[in-house]
Amino acid sequence: MRNRSVTYSSEATFQALSDPTRRAVLDLLCRGAQPAGKIAASFPVSRPAISRHLRQLRKARLVVEHRSGRHRLYQLNPAPLKAVDSWLQHYRRFWEINLTNLKNFVESEYARESDLKK
Amino acid sequence: MRNRSVTYSSEATFQALSDPTRRAVLDLLCRGAQPAGKIAASFPVSRPAISRHLRQLRKARLVVEHRSGRHRLYQLNPAPLKAVDSWLQHYRRFWEINLTNLKNFVESEYARESDLKK
DNA sequence: AAAATATGTAACCGTATAGTTACGAATAAA
DNA sequence: TTTATTCGTAACTATACGGTTACATATTTT
């Protein structure tokens, strides 16, 4: 078998993750592969809506589809999340050092909700 | 000074991160705080467009604004990224184990570009 | 006080997105 | 071979989003 290497666009990944329903689908698939209908039944939106979310997750390769008869099992593919992880890696060094510096500011009166809503 | 604890909505964070320009702004601010105008000058879009991106980043608390005269310095606040990190943490255990399982499938003929574009 | 500078906001436009209902295609069951 | 079942797609609607230009506001400089 060809061992083709696959690259994942973090652009597509971030875009797919921007929707809370899609993130919830991924969270659900952590517990194991599920057919499309069962996934849809877990959410308050219609089945076609979930079907389209699954299509976007497929495009981002965050899930893979296994067809079996009239069922289509969706399985989590965590690989593209590595792109997000490596983007995040860039920021980890700031967490501890900047948290100390910004702690006073961010938690101060200057960071009130009222200032952020505008 | 009051030591108020601040919680970050991963919803707002993911939403803010969904745009490539906003992610690029954060990347830029890794090199240090910058005034709005200088940030805008780094991008091919108009200054008002960047101004609105900055507003969204402010809402998500991914940046903090320090006013100084007629300048407004924007500084990275990496704290909300911890919410993304902890969401990601949930998936890290799947990386190694599932990569082995899915490697053959994802890299096989079944994962052609043509199947994903539809 | 007037002019220049730095920046946010308003109004508008085009496109993307998420949702719905109706329908079509494929497979399994009767 | 009908009939169910499972699932995706088409068409449509409403809203969100990113971009632009024009304008308002605040502060510094002259």
mmCIF file of C-alpha atoms (C1' of nucleotides) in Angstrom:
data_model
loop_
_atom_site.group_PDB
_atom_site.id
_atom_site.type_symbol
_atom_site.label_atom_id
_atom_site.label_comp_id
_atom_site.label_asym_id
_atom_site.label_seq_id
_atom_site.Cartn_x
_atom_site.Cartn_y
_atom_site.Cartn_z
ATOM 1 C CA MET A 1 0.000 0.000 0.000
ATOM 2 C CA ARG A 2 1.133 3.480 -0.771
ATOM 3 C CA ASN A 3 2.175 5.370 2.335
ATOM 4 C CA ARG A 4 1.050 8.761 1.174
ATOM 5 C CA SER A 5 1.691 11.533 3.642
ATOM 6 C CA VAL A 6 -1.266 13.752 4.397
ATOM 7 C CA THR A 7 -1.073 17.357 5.351
ATOM 8 C CA TYR A 8 -3.862 19.168 7.134
ATOM 9 C CA SER A 9 -4.729 22.786 6.549
ATOM 10 C CA SER A 10 -5.104 24.496 9.886
ATOM 11 C CA GLU A 11 -7.316 26.977 8.061
ATOM 12 C CA ALA A 12 -9.919 24.310 7.299
ATOM 13 C CA THR A 13 -9.539 22.885 10.778
ATOM 14 C CA PHE A 14 -10.085 26.170 12.601
ATOM 15 C CA GLN A 15 -13.020 26.906 10.358
ATOM 16 C CA ALA A 16 -14.614 23.550 11.123
ATOM 17 C CA LEU A 17 -14.050 24.021 14.839
ATOM 18 C CA SER A 18 -15.666 27.441 14.873
ATOM 19 C CA ASP A 19 -19.143 25.991 15.224
ATOM 20 C CA PRO A 20 -20.222 24.692 18.648
ATOM 21 C CA THR A 21 -22.371 21.940 17.163
ATOM 22 C CA ARG A 22 -19.452 20.586 15.172
ATOM 23 C CA ARG A 23 -17.239 20.641 18.236
ATOM 24 C CA ALA A 24 -19.963 18.782 20.111
ATOM 25 C CA VAL A 25 -20.085 16.187 17.348
ATOM 26 C CA LEU A 26 -16.367 15.626 17.744
ATOM 27 C CA ASP A 27 -16.786 15.371 21.490
ATOM 28 C CA LEU A 28 -19.491 12.788 20.914
ATOM 29 C CA LEU A 29 -17.309 10.751 18.581
ATOM 30 C CA CYS A 30 -14.668 10.536 21.282
ATOM 31 C CA ARG A 31 -16.887 7.853 22.762
ATOM 32 C CA GLY A 32 -16.720 5.848 19.543
ATOM 33 C CA ALA A 33 -17.892 5.825 15.942
ATOM 34 C CA GLN A 34 -21.595 6.404 15.315
ATOM 35 C CA PRO A 35 -23.915 6.370 12.311
ATOM 36 C CA ALA A 36 -25.105 9.731 11.009
ATOM 37 C CA GLY A 37 -28.659 9.246 12.211
ATOM 38 C CA LYS A 38 -27.636 8.477 15.753
ATOM 39 C CA ILE A 39 -25.403 11.528 15.805
ATOM 40 C CA ALA A 40 -28.279 13.684 14.576
ATOM 41 C CA ALA A 41 -30.561 12.283 17.262
ATOM 42 C CA SER A 42 -28.198 13.664 19.887
ATOM 43 C CA PHE A 43 -28.793 17.236 18.822
ATOM 44 C CA PRO A 44 -31.784 19.574 18.840
ATOM 45 C CA VAL A 45 -31.336 20.475 15.173
ATOM 46 C CA SER A 46 -32.620 18.637 12.142
ATOM 47 C CA ARG A 47 -30.921 15.646 10.573
ATOM 48 C CA PRO A 48 -30.053 17.496 7.331
ATOM 49 C CA ALA A 49 -28.358 20.190 9.405
ATOM 50 C CA ILE A 50 -26.169 17.556 11.056
ATOM 51 C CA SER A 51 -25.567 15.948 7.688
ATOM 52 C CA ARG A 52 -24.084 19.196 6.472
ATOM 53 C CA HIS A 53 -22.019 19.617 9.584
ATOM 54 C CA LEU A 54 -20.660 16.147 8.952
ATOM 55 C CA ARG A 55 -19.803 17.135 5.414
ATOM 56 C CA GLN A 56 -17.763 20.059 6.709
ATOM 57 C CA LEU A 57 -16.036 17.871 9.246
ATOM 58 C CA ARG A 58 -15.301 15.425 6.441
ATOM 59 C CA LYS A 59 -13.778 18.167 4.300
ATOM 60 C CA ALA A 60 -11.567 19.159 7.204
ATOM 61 C CA ARG A 61 -10.796 15.452 7.638
ATOM 62 C CA LEU A 62 -11.736 15.677 11.285
ATOM 63 C CA VAL A 63 -13.959 12.664 10.721
ATOM 64 C CA VAL A 64 -13.811 9.731 8.357
ATOM 65 C CA GLU A 65 -16.822 7.968 6.960
ATOM 66 C CA HIS A 66 -17.123 4.211 6.795
ATOM 67 C CA ARG A 67 -20.010 3.038 4.656
ATOM 68 C CA SER A 68 -21.659 -0.164 5.704
ATOM 69 C CA GLY A 69 -24.892 -1.005 3.968
ATOM 70 C CA ARG A 70 -27.242 1.894 4.343
ATOM 71 C CA HIS A 71 -25.408 3.057 7.411
ATOM 72 C CA ARG A 72 -22.563 5.517 7.363
ATOM 73 C CA LEU A 73 -20.401 5.343 10.398
ATOM 74 C CA TYR A 74 -18.510 8.423 11.328
ATOM 75 C CA GLN A 75 -15.269 8.089 13.187
ATOM 76 C CA LEU A 76 -13.131 10.756 14.757
ATOM 77 C CA ASN A 77 -9.838 11.518 13.053
ATOM 78 C CA PRO A 78 -7.835 13.498 15.577
ATOM 79 C CA ALA A 79 -4.887 14.041 13.237
ATOM 80 C CA PRO A 80 -5.858 17.524 11.978
ATOM 81 C CA LEU A 81 -6.042 18.718 15.544
ATOM 82 C CA LYS A 82 -2.284 18.445 15.612
ATOM 83 C CA ALA A 83 -2.205 21.564 13.440
ATOM 84 C CA VAL A 84 -4.202 23.387 16.075
ATOM 85 C CA ASP A 85 -1.963 21.998 18.751
ATOM 86 C CA SER A 86 1.170 23.195 17.022
ATOM 87 C CA TRP A 87 -0.349 26.639 16.492
ATOM 88 C CA LEU A 88 -1.149 26.677 20.174
ATOM 89 C CA GLN A 89 2.342 25.482 20.994
ATOM 90 C CA HIS A 90 3.571 28.816 19.771
ATOM 91 C CA TYR A 91 1.675 30.491 22.615
ATOM 92 C CA ARG A 92 2.370 28.168 25.502
ATOM 93 C CA ARG A 93 5.531 29.999 26.416
ATOM 94 C CA PHE A 94 3.439 33.128 26.982
ATOM 95 C CA TRP A 95 1.017 31.504 29.334
ATOM 96 C CA GLU A 96 3.036 31.496 32.470
ATOM 97 C CA ILE A 97 5.141 34.588 31.909
ATOM 98 C CA ASN A 98 2.384 36.814 30.599
ATOM 99 C CA LEU A 99 -0.222 35.589 33.007
ATOM 100 C CA THR A 100 1.877 37.048 35.758
ATOM 101 C CA ASN A 101 2.260 40.361 33.968
ATOM 102 C CA LEU A 102 -1.317 40.660 32.822
ATOM 103 C CA LYS A 103 -2.993 39.197 35.852
ATOM 104 C CA ASN A 104 -3.382 42.522 37.586
ATOM 105 C CA PHE A 105 -4.574 44.284 34.498
ATOM 106 C CA VAL A 106 -6.994 41.744 33.147
ATOM 107 C CA GLU A 107 -8.558 41.077 36.507
ATOM 108 C CA SER A 108 -8.717 44.737 37.397
ATOM 109 C CA GLU A 109 -11.510 47.243 37.038
ATOM 110 C CA TYR A 110 -10.275 48.047 33.533
ATOM 111 C CA ALA A 111 -11.459 44.724 32.239
ATOM 112 C CA ARG A 112 -15.129 45.080 33.176
ATOM 113 C CA GLU A 113 -17.777 43.399 31.074
ATOM 114 C CA SER A 114 -19.191 46.824 30.215
ATOM 115 C CA ASP A 115 -15.992 47.748 28.470
ATOM 116 C CA LEU A 116 -16.064 44.636 26.345
ATOM 117 C CA LYS A 117 -19.640 44.682 25.104
ATOM 118 C CA LYS A 118 -19.249 47.911 23.150
ATOM 119 C CA MET B 1 -6.621 45.216 44.702
ATOM 120 C CA ARG B 2 -9.383 42.736 44.222
ATOM 121 C CA ASN B 3 -8.180 39.432 42.874
ATOM 122 C CA ARG B 4 -11.204 38.636 40.794
ATOM 123 C CA SER B 5 -11.018 35.344 38.943
ATOM 124 C CA VAL B 6 -11.805 35.498 35.261
ATOM 125 C CA THR B 7 -13.336 32.729 33.228
ATOM 126 C CA TYR B 8 -13.017 32.543 29.472
ATOM 127 C CA SER B 9 -15.716 31.238 27.189
ATOM 128 C CA SER B 10 -14.180 28.761 24.794
ATOM 129 C CA GLU B 11 -17.104 29.593 22.524
ATOM 130 C CA ALA B 12 -15.973 33.202 22.114
ATOM 131 C CA THR B 13 -12.378 32.071 21.790
ATOM 132 C CA PHE B 14 -13.008 29.545 19.038
ATOM 133 C CA GLN B 15 -15.156 32.061 17.228
ATOM 134 C CA ALA B 16 -12.422 34.693 17.381
ATOM 135 C CA LEU B 17 -9.830 32.206 16.164
ATOM 136 C CA SER B 18 -11.901 31.149 13.174
ATOM 137 C CA ASP B 19 -10.654 34.044 11.067
ATOM 138 C CA PRO B 20 -7.155 33.818 9.571
ATOM 139 C CA THR B 21 -6.557 37.564 9.840
ATOM 140 C CA ARG B 22 -7.326 37.531 13.551
ATOM 141 C CA ARG B 23 -5.001 34.587 14.080
ATOM 142 C CA ALA B 24 -2.323 36.502 12.175
ATOM 143 C CA VAL B 25 -2.873 39.505 14.444
ATOM 144 C CA LEU B 26 -2.275 37.296 17.455
ATOM 145 C CA ASP B 27 0.826 35.868 15.814
ATOM 146 C CA LEU B 28 2.022 39.414 15.243
ATOM 147 C CA LEU B 29 1.427 40.413 18.840
ATOM 148 C CA CYS B 30 3.624 37.544 19.976
ATOM 149 C CA ARG B 31 6.479 39.848 19.031
ATOM 150 C CA GLY B 32 5.207 42.504 21.400
ATOM 151 C CA ALA B 33 2.427 45.034 21.875
ATOM 152 C CA GLN B 34 1.627 47.322 18.969
ATOM 153 C CA PRO B 35 -0.677 50.277 18.329
ATOM 154 C CA ALA B 36 -3.750 49.657 16.196
ATOM 155 C CA GLY B 37 -2.447 51.601 13.247
ATOM 156 C CA LYS B 38 0.783 49.696 13.067
ATOM 157 C CA ILE B 39 -1.088 46.422 13.245
ATOM 158 C CA ALA B 40 -3.342 47.551 10.407
ATOM 159 C CA ALA B 41 -0.333 48.514 8.322
ATOM 160 C CA SER B 42 0.832 44.901 8.455
ATOM 161 C CA PHE B 43 -2.202 43.644 6.597
ATOM 162 C CA PRO B 44 -3.591 44.104 3.112
ATOM 163 C CA VAL B 45 -7.038 45.065 4.396
ATOM 164 C CA SER B 46 -8.245 48.485 5.457
ATOM 165 C CA ARG B 47 -7.650 49.980 8.878
ATOM 166 C CA PRO B 48 -11.347 49.895 9.851
ATOM 167 C CA ALA B 49 -11.426 46.200 9.033
ATOM 168 C CA ILE B 50 -8.548 45.601 11.425
ATOM 169 C CA SER B 51 -10.212 47.827 13.984
ATOM 170 C CA ARG B 52 -13.203 45.539 13.958
ATOM 171 C CA HIS B 53 -11.052 42.446 14.175
ATOM 172 C CA LEU B 54 -9.418 44.000 17.211
ATOM 173 C CA ARG B 55 -12.832 44.590 18.732
ATOM 174 C CA GLN B 56 -13.654 40.919 18.349
ATOM 175 C CA LEU B 57 -10.338 39.906 19.825
ATOM 176 C CA ARG B 58 -11.038 42.291 22.699
ATOM 177 C CA LYS B 59 -14.442 40.728 23.306
ATOM 178 C CA ALA B 60 -12.817 37.319 23.435
ATOM 179 C CA ARG B 61 -10.189 38.850 25.733
ATOM 180 C CA LEU B 62 -7.451 37.511 23.489
ATOM 181 C CA VAL B 63 -5.983 41.002 23.481
ATOM 182 C CA VAL B 64 -6.015 43.829 25.974
ATOM 183 C CA GLU B 65 -5.964 47.477 25.050
ATOM 184 C CA HIS B 66 -3.757 49.992 26.810
ATOM 185 C CA ARG B 67 -4.677 53.572 25.989
ATOM 186 C CA SER B 68 -1.821 56.002 25.943
ATOM 187 C CA GLY B 69 -2.598 59.412 24.531
ATOM 188 C CA ARG B 70 -4.071 59.007 21.116
ATOM 189 C CA HIS B 71 -2.435 55.639 20.746
ATOM 190 C CA ARG B 72 -4.036 52.388 21.713
ATOM 191 C CA LEU B 73 -1.580 49.644 22.299
ATOM 192 C CA TYR B 74 -2.794 46.128 21.866
ATOM 193 C CA GLN B 75 -1.187 43.377 23.826
ATOM 194 C CA LEU B 76 -1.642 39.639 23.545
ATOM 195 C CA ASN B 77 -3.502 37.956 26.374
ATOM 196 C CA PRO B 78 -2.804 34.252 25.965
ATOM 197 C CA ALA B 79 -5.022 33.221 28.879
ATOM 198 C CA PRO B 80 -8.168 32.366 26.865
ATOM 199 C CA LEU B 81 -6.096 30.007 24.767
ATOM 200 C CA LYS B 82 -5.950 27.770 27.783
ATOM 201 C CA ALA B 83 -9.597 26.944 27.132
ATOM 202 C CA VAL B 84 -8.640 25.800 23.650
ATOM 203 C CA ASP B 85 -5.738 23.879 25.076
ATOM 204 C CA SER B 86 -7.899 22.061 27.578
ATOM 205 C CA TRP B 87 -10.448 21.246 24.883
ATOM 206 C CA LEU B 88 -7.584 19.878 22.821
ATOM 207 C CA GLN B 89 -6.265 17.989 25.822
ATOM 208 C CA HIS B 90 -9.341 15.838 25.589
ATOM 209 C CA TYR B 91 -8.149 14.618 22.195
ATOM 210 C CA ARG B 92 -4.478 14.133 22.784
ATOM 211 C CA ARG B 93 -4.955 10.584 24.035
ATOM 212 C CA PHE B 94 -6.449 9.727 20.620
ATOM 213 C CA TRP B 95 -3.547 11.031 18.634
ATOM 214 C CA GLU B 96 -1.168 8.185 19.029
ATOM 215 C CA ILE B 97 -3.593 5.321 19.346
ATOM 216 C CA ASN B 98 -5.922 6.398 16.568
ATOM 217 C CA LEU B 99 -3.218 7.548 14.231
ATOM 218 C CA THR B 100 -2.034 3.987 14.117
ATOM 219 C CA ASN B 101 -5.510 2.663 13.460
ATOM 220 C CA LEU B 102 -6.533 5.293 10.974
ATOM 221 C CA LYS B 103 -3.242 5.698 9.215
ATOM 222 C CA ASN B 104 -3.984 3.081 6.633
ATOM 223 C CA PHE B 105 -7.481 4.286 6.053
ATOM 224 C CA VAL B 106 -6.886 8.006 5.909
ATOM 225 C CA GLU B 107 -3.874 7.690 3.681
ATOM 226 C CA SER B 108 -5.492 5.133 1.440
ATOM 227 C CA GLU B 109 -7.348 5.560 -1.814
ATOM 228 C CA TYR B 110 -10.552 6.144 0.119
ATOM 229 C CA ALA B 111 -9.374 9.528 1.299
ATOM 230 C CA ARG B 112 -8.793 11.077 -2.102
ATOM 231 C CA GLU B 113 -9.269 14.800 -2.583
ATOM 232 C CA SER B 114 -12.065 14.047 -5.041
ATOM 233 C CA ASP B 115 -14.083 12.401 -2.305
ATOM 234 C CA LEU B 116 -13.745 15.385 -0.019
ATOM 235 C CA LYS B 117 -14.612 18.196 -2.376
ATOM 236 C CA LYS B 118 -18.179 17.042 -2.941
ATOM 237 C "C1'" DA C 1 -7.417 77.926 18.166
ATOM 238 C "C1'" DA C 2 -6.415 75.335 14.219
ATOM 239 C "C1'" DA C 3 -4.407 71.501 12.021
ATOM 240 C "C1'" DA C 4 -2.677 66.956 12.124
ATOM 241 C "C1'" DT C 5 -2.733 62.319 13.928
ATOM 242 C "C1'" DA C 6 -4.658 57.931 15.732
ATOM 243 C "C1'" DT C 7 -8.445 55.318 16.051
ATOM 244 C "C1'" DG C 8 -13.260 53.753 16.476
ATOM 245 C "C1'" DT C 9 -18.081 53.654 14.379
ATOM 246 C "C1'" DA C 10 -21.927 53.888 10.937
ATOM 247 C "C1'" DA C 11 -23.879 52.538 6.806
ATOM 248 C "C1'" DC C 12 -23.745 49.741 3.128
ATOM 249 C "C1'" DC C 13 -22.703 45.497 0.171
ATOM 250 C "C1'" DG C 14 -21.753 40.795 -1.126
ATOM 251 C "C1'" DT C 15 -21.047 36.301 0.456
ATOM 252 C "C1'" DA C 16 -20.953 32.612 3.742
ATOM 253 C "C1'" DT C 17 -23.370 29.994 7.105
ATOM 254 C "C1'" DA C 18 -26.799 27.498 9.756
ATOM 255 C "C1'" DG C 19 -31.312 26.309 9.891
ATOM 256 C "C1'" DT C 20 -35.626 24.496 7.735
ATOM 257 C "C1'" DT C 21 -38.714 21.477 4.549
ATOM 258 C "C1'" DA C 22 -39.084 18.670 0.498
ATOM 259 C "C1'" DC C 23 -37.067 15.321 -2.212
ATOM 260 C "C1'" DG C 24 -33.885 11.722 -4.184
ATOM 261 C "C1'" DA C 25 -30.819 7.618 -3.960
ATOM 262 C "C1'" DA C 26 -29.306 3.475 -2.041
ATOM 263 C "C1'" DT C 27 -29.788 -0.509 0.749
ATOM 264 C "C1'" DA C 28 -32.410 -3.765 3.724
ATOM 265 C "C1'" DA C 29 -36.509 -6.027 4.866
ATOM 266 C "C1'" DA C 30 -41.293 -7.839 3.753
ATOM 267 C "C1'" DT D 1 -40.951 -6.262 -6.084
ATOM 268 C "C1'" DT D 2 -42.905 -3.342 -2.897
ATOM 269 C "C1'" DT D 3 -42.067 -0.949 1.359
ATOM 270 C "C1'" DA D 4 -39.007 0.862 5.097
ATOM 271 C "C1'" DT D 5 -34.973 2.736 6.515
ATOM 272 C "C1'" DT D 6 -30.824 5.558 6.328
ATOM 273 C "C1'" DC D 7 -28.803 9.280 4.633
ATOM 274 C "C1'" DG D 8 -27.370 13.015 1.492
ATOM 275 C "C1'" DT D 9 -28.791 17.109 -1.427
ATOM 276 C "C1'" DA D 10 -31.576 21.018 -3.296
ATOM 277 C "C1'" DA D 11 -33.863 25.121 -2.583
ATOM 278 C "C1'" DC D 12 -34.969 28.652 0.296
ATOM 279 C "C1'" DT D 13 -34.626 32.023 4.356
ATOM 280 C "C1'" DA D 14 -32.565 34.685 7.923
ATOM 281 C "C1'" DT D 15 -28.598 36.152 9.996
ATOM 282 C "C1'" DA D 16 -23.652 36.760 10.672
ATOM 283 C "C1'" DC D 17 -19.426 38.299 8.797
ATOM 284 C "C1'" DG D 18 -15.714 40.663 6.419
ATOM 285 C "C1'" DG D 19 -14.710 44.297 3.450
ATOM 286 C "C1'" DT D 20 -15.143 49.186 1.922
ATOM 287 C "C1'" DT D 21 -15.863 54.406 2.225
ATOM 288 C "C1'" DA D 22 -17.301 58.288 4.869
ATOM 289 C "C1'" DC D 23 -17.485 60.303 9.172
ATOM 290 C "C1'" DA D 24 -16.975 61.186 14.287
ATOM 291 C "C1'" DT D 25 -14.021 61.551 18.411
ATOM 292 C "C1'" DA D 26 -10.046 62.366 21.030
ATOM 293 C "C1'" DT D 27 -5.402 63.882 21.640
ATOM 294 C "C1'" DT D 28 -1.215 66.006 20.307
ATOM 295 C "C1'" DT D 29 1.229 69.490 17.800
ATOM 296 C "C1'" DT D 30 1.774 74.051 15.769
#
